[in-house]
mmCIF file of C-alpha atoms in Angstrom:
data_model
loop_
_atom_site.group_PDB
_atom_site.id
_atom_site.type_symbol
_atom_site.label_atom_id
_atom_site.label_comp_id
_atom_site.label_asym_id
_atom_site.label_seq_id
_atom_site.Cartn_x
_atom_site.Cartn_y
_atom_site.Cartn_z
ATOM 1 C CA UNK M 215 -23.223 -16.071 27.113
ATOM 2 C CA UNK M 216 -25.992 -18.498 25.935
ATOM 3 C CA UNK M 217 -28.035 -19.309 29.133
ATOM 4 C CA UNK M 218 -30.231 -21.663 27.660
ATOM 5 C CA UNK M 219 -28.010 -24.859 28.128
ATOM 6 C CA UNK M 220 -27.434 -23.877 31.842
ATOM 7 C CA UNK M 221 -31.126 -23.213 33.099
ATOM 8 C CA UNK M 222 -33.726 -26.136 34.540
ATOM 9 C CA UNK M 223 -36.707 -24.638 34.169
ATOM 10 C CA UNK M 224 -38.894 -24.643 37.680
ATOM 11 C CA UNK M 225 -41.862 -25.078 38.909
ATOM 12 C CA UNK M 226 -42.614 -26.469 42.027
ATOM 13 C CA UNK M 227 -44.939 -24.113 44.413
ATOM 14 C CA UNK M 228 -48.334 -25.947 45.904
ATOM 15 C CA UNK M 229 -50.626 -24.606 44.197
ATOM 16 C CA UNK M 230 -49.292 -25.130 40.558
ATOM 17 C CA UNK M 231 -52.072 -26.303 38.074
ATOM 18 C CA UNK M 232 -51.873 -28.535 35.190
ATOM 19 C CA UNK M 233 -51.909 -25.223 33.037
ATOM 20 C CA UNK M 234 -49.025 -23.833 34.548
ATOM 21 C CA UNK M 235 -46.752 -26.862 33.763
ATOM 22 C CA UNK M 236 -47.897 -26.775 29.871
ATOM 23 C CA UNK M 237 -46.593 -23.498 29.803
ATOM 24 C CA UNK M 238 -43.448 -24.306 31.761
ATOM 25 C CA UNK M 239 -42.595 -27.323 28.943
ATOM 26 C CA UNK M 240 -43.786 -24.409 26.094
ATOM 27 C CA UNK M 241 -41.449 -22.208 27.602
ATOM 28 C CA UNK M 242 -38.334 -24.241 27.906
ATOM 29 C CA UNK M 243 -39.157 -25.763 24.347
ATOM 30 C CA UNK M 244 -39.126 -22.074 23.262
ATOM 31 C CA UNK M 245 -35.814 -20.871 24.864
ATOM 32 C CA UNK M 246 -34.284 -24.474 24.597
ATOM 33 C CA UNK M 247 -33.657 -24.806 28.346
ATOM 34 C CA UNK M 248 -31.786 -27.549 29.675
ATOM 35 C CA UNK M 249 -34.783 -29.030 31.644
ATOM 36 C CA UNK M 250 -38.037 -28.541 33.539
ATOM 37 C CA UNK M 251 -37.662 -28.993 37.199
ATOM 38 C CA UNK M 252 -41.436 -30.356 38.199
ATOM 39 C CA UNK M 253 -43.245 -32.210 41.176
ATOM 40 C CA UNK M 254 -43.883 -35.901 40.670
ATOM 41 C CA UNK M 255 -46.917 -35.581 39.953
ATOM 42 C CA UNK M 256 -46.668 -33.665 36.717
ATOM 43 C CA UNK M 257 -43.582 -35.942 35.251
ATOM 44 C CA UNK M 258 -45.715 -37.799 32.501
ATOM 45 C CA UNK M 259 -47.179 -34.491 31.430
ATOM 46 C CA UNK M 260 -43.684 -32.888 31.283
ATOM 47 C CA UNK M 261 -42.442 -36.018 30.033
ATOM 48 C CA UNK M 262 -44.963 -36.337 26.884
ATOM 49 C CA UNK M 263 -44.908 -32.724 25.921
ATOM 50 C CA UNK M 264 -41.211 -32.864 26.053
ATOM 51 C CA UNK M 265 -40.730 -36.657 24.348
ATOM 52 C CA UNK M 266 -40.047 -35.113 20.705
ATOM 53 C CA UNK M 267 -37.283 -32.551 22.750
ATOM 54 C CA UNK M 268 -33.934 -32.640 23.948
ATOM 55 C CA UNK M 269 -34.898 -31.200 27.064
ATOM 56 C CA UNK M 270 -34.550 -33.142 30.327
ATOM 57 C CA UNK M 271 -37.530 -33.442 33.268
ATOM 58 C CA UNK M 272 -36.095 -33.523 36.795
ATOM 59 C CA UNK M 273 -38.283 -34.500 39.373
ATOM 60 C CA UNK M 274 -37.853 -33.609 43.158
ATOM 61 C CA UNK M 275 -37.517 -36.309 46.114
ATOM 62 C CA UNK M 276 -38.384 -35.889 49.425
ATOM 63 C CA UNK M 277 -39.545 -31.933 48.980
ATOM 64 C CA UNK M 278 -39.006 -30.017 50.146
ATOM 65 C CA UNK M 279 -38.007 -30.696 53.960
ATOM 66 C CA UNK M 280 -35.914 -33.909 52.989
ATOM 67 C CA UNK M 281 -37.066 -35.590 56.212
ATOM 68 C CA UNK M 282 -38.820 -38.294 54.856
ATOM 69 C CA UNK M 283 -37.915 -42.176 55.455
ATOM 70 C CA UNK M 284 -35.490 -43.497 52.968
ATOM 71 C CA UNK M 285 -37.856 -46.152 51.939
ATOM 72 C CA UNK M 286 -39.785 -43.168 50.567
ATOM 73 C CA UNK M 287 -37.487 -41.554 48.578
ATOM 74 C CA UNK M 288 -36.457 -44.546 47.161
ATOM 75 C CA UNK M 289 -39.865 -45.372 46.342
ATOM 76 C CA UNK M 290 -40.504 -41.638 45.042
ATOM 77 C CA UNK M 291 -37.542 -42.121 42.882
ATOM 78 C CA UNK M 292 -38.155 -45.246 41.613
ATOM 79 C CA UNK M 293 -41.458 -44.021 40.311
ATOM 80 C CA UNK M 294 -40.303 -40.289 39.177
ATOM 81 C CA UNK M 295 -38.013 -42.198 36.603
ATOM 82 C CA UNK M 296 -40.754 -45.042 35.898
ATOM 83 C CA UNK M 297 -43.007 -42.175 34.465
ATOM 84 C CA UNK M 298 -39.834 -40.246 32.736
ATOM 85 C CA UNK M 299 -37.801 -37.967 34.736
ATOM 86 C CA UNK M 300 -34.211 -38.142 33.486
ATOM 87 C CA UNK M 301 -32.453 -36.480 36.613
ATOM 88 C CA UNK M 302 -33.814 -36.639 40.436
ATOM 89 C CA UNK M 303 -33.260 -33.613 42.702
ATOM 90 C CA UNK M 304 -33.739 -35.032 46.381
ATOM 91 C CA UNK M 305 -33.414 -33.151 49.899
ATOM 92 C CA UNK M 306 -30.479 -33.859 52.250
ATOM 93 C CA UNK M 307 -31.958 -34.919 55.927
ATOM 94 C CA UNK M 308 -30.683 -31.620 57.509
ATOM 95 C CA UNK M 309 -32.007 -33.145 61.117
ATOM 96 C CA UNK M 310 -29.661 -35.960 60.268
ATOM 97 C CA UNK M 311 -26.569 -33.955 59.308
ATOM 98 C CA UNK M 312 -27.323 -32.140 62.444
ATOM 99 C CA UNK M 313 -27.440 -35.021 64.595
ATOM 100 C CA UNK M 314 -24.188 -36.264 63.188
ATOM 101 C CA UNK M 315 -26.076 -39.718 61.768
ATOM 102 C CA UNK M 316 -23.625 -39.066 58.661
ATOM 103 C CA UNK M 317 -23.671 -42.881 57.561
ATOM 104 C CA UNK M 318 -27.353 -42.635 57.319
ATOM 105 C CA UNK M 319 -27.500 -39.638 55.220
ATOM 106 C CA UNK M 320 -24.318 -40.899 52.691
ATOM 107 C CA UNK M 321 -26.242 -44.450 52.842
ATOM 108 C CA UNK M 322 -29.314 -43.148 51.891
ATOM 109 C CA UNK M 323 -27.760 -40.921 49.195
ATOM 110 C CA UNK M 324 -26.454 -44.307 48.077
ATOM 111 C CA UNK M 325 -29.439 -46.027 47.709
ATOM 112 C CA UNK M 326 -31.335 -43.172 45.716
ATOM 113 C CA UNK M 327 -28.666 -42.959 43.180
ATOM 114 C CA UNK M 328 -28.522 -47.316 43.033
ATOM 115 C CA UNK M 329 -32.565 -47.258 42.075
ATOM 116 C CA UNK M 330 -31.857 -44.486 39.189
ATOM 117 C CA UNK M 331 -28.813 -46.015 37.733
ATOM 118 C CA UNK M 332 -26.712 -44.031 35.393
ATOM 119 C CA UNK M 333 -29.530 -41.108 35.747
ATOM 120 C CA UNK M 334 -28.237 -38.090 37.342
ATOM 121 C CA UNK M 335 -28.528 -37.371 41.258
ATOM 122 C CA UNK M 336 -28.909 -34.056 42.907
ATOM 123 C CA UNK M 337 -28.732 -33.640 46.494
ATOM 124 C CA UNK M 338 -30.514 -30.526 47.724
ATOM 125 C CA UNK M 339 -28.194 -29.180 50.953
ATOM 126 C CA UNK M 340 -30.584 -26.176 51.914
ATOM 127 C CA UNK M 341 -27.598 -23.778 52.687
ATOM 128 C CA UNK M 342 -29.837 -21.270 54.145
ATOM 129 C CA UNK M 343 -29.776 -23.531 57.536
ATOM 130 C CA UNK M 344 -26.059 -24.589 57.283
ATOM 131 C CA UNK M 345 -22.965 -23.296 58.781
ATOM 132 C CA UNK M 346 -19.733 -23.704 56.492
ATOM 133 C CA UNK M 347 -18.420 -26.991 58.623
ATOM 134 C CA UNK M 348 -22.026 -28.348 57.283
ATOM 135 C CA UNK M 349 -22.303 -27.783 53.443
ATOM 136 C CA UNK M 350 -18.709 -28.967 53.551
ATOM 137 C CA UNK M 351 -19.700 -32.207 54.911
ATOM 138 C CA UNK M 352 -23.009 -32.404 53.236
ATOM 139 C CA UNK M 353 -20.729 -32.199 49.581
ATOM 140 C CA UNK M 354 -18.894 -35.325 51.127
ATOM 141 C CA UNK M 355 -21.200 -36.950 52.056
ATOM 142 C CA UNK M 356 -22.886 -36.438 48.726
ATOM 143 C CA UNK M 357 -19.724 -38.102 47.016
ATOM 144 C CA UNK M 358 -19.846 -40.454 49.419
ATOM 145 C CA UNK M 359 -23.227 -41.983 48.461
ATOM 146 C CA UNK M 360 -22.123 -41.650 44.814
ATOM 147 C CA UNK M 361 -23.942 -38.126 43.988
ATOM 148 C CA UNK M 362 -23.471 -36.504 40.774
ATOM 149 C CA UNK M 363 -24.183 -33.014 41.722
ATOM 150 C CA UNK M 364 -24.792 -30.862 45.362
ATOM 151 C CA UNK M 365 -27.617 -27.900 44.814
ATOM 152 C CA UNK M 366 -27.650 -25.294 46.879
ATOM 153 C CA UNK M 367 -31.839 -24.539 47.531
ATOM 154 C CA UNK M 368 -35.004 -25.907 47.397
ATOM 155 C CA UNK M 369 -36.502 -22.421 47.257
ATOM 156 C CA UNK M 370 -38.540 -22.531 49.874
ATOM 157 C CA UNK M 371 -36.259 -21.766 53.007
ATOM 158 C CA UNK M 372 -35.109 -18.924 54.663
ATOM 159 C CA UNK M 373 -32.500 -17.911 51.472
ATOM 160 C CA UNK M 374 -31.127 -18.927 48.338
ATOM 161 C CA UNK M 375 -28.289 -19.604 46.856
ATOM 162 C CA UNK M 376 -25.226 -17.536 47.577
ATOM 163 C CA UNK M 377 -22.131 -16.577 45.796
ATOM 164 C CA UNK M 378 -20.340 -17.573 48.907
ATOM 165 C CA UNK M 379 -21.848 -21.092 49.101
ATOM 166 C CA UNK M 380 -21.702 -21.727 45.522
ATOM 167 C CA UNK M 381 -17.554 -21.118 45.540
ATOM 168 C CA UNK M 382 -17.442 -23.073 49.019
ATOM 169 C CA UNK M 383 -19.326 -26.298 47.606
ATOM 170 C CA UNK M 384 -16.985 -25.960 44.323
ATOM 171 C CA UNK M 385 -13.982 -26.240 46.702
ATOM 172 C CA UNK M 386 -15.401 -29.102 48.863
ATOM 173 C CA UNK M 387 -16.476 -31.145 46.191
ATOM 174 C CA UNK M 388 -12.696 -30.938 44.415
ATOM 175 C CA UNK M 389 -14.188 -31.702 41.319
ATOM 176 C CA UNK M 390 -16.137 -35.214 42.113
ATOM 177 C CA UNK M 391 -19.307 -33.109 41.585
ATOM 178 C CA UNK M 392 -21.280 -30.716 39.506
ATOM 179 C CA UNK M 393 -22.926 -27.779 41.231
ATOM 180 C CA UNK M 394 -26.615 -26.346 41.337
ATOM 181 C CA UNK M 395 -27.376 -23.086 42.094
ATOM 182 C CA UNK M 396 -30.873 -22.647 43.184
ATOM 183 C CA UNK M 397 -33.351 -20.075 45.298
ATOM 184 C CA UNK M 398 -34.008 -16.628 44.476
ATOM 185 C CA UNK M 399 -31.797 -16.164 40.870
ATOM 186 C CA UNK M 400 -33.900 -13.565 39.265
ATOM 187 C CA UNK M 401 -32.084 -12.194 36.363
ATOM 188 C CA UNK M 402 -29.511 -12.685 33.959
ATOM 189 C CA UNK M 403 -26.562 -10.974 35.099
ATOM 190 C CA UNK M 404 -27.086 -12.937 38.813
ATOM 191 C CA UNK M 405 -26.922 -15.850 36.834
ATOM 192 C CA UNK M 406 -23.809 -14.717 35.450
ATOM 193 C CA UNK M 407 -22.198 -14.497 38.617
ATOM 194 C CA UNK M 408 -23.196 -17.908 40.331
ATOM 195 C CA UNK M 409 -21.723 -19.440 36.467
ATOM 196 C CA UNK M 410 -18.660 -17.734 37.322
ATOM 197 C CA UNK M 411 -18.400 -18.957 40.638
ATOM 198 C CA UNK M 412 -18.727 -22.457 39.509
ATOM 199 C CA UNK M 413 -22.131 -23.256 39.322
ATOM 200 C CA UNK M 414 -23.123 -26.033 36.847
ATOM 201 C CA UNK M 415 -26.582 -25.807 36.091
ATOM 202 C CA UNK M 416 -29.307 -22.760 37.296
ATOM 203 C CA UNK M 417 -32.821 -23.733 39.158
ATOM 204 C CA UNK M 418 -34.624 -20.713 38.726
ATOM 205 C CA UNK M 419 -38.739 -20.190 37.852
ATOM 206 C CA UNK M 420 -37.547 -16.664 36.396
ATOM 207 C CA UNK M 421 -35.719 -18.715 33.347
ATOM 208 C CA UNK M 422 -37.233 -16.699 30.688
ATOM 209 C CA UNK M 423 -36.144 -13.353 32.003
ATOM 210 C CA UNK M 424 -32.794 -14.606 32.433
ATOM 211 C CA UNK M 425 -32.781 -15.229 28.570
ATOM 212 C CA UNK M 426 -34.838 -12.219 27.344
#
């Protein structure tokens, strides 16, 4: 199996340097990822190392707690595309889900994908902090506010992705979305697995062992 075509590239821990993401876009020009998965802040580098590639940059949205205000991650959006992500990865308001404000998170969802257009929306659930009864609802809600695909991590809670949650989103979203599997895929033959379980696309910052 060519993993290339499956894996978004990623780098988005606090201390990465302006280096770091030159090698990221070298990397995923070299294994022909699918994308680089970057903070805002390094789009239009991505972006112009990437412009003669078809490689995609994805930019993150209210990361990685998702407990922003909406106007925020609108505005983060709107400005992630403006300097030339393709696809926008944005955090689910867990406190919300858990407070059962469910309009608000499907409206907000709504709005996101409205400012991007035809550009593809993630919605980050953080699975690490949900029960089953929550990343069920969290993939309806995602189709409800128009999502094109649920992910499972940002990476930087508790736990990844899981086999478990992977095959649990497939079911919930009955085919209205694509799935992300994301947080703590290390090598290739994990990567394997979560593909086989129905994941769509692979977040990982180990993407060149997963090809090597």
């Amino acid at each position: 199996m060519q993993l290339g075509p499956y894996i978004e590239h990623t780098l988005l821990h606090p201390t990465v340097t302006k280096n770091a993401i030159k090698k990221l876009c070298r990397q995923a020009i070299q294994y022909r990822f699918y994308g680089v998965c970057v903070p805002e802040c390094y789009v239009a580098l991505a972006q112009n190392m990437l412009t003669e590639h078809p490689i995609k940059v994805i930019a993150v949205v209210g990361f990685p707690l998702g407990n922003q205000s909406t106007v925020a991650k609108v505005c983060e959006a709107k400005h992630a595309i403006l300097l030339g992500a393709s696809e926008i990865d944005m955090v689910l308001n867990i406190g919300f889900l858990k407070s059962g404000l469910f309009d608000k998170i499907s409206d907000e969802i709504a709005e996101i994908k409205k400012a991007i257009g035809s550009r593809s929306l993630k919605v980050i659930l953080e699975t690490c902090y949900l029960s089953d009864e929550e990343i069920e609802l969290g993939c309806k809600l995602a189709i409800k506010g128009n999502a094109d695909f649920v992910k499972t991590s940002t990476g930087f809670g508790t736990a990844g992705a899981t086999l478990e949650h992977i095959a649990l989103m497939r079911r919930a979203s009955k085919g209205l979305l694509k799935i992300k599997a994301s947080g703590g895929i290390k090598d290739r033959a994990t990567a394997i697995q979560f593909i086989s379980a129905g994941a769509d696309r692979i977040g990982t910052s180990n993407g060149v062992q997963l090809v090597l």
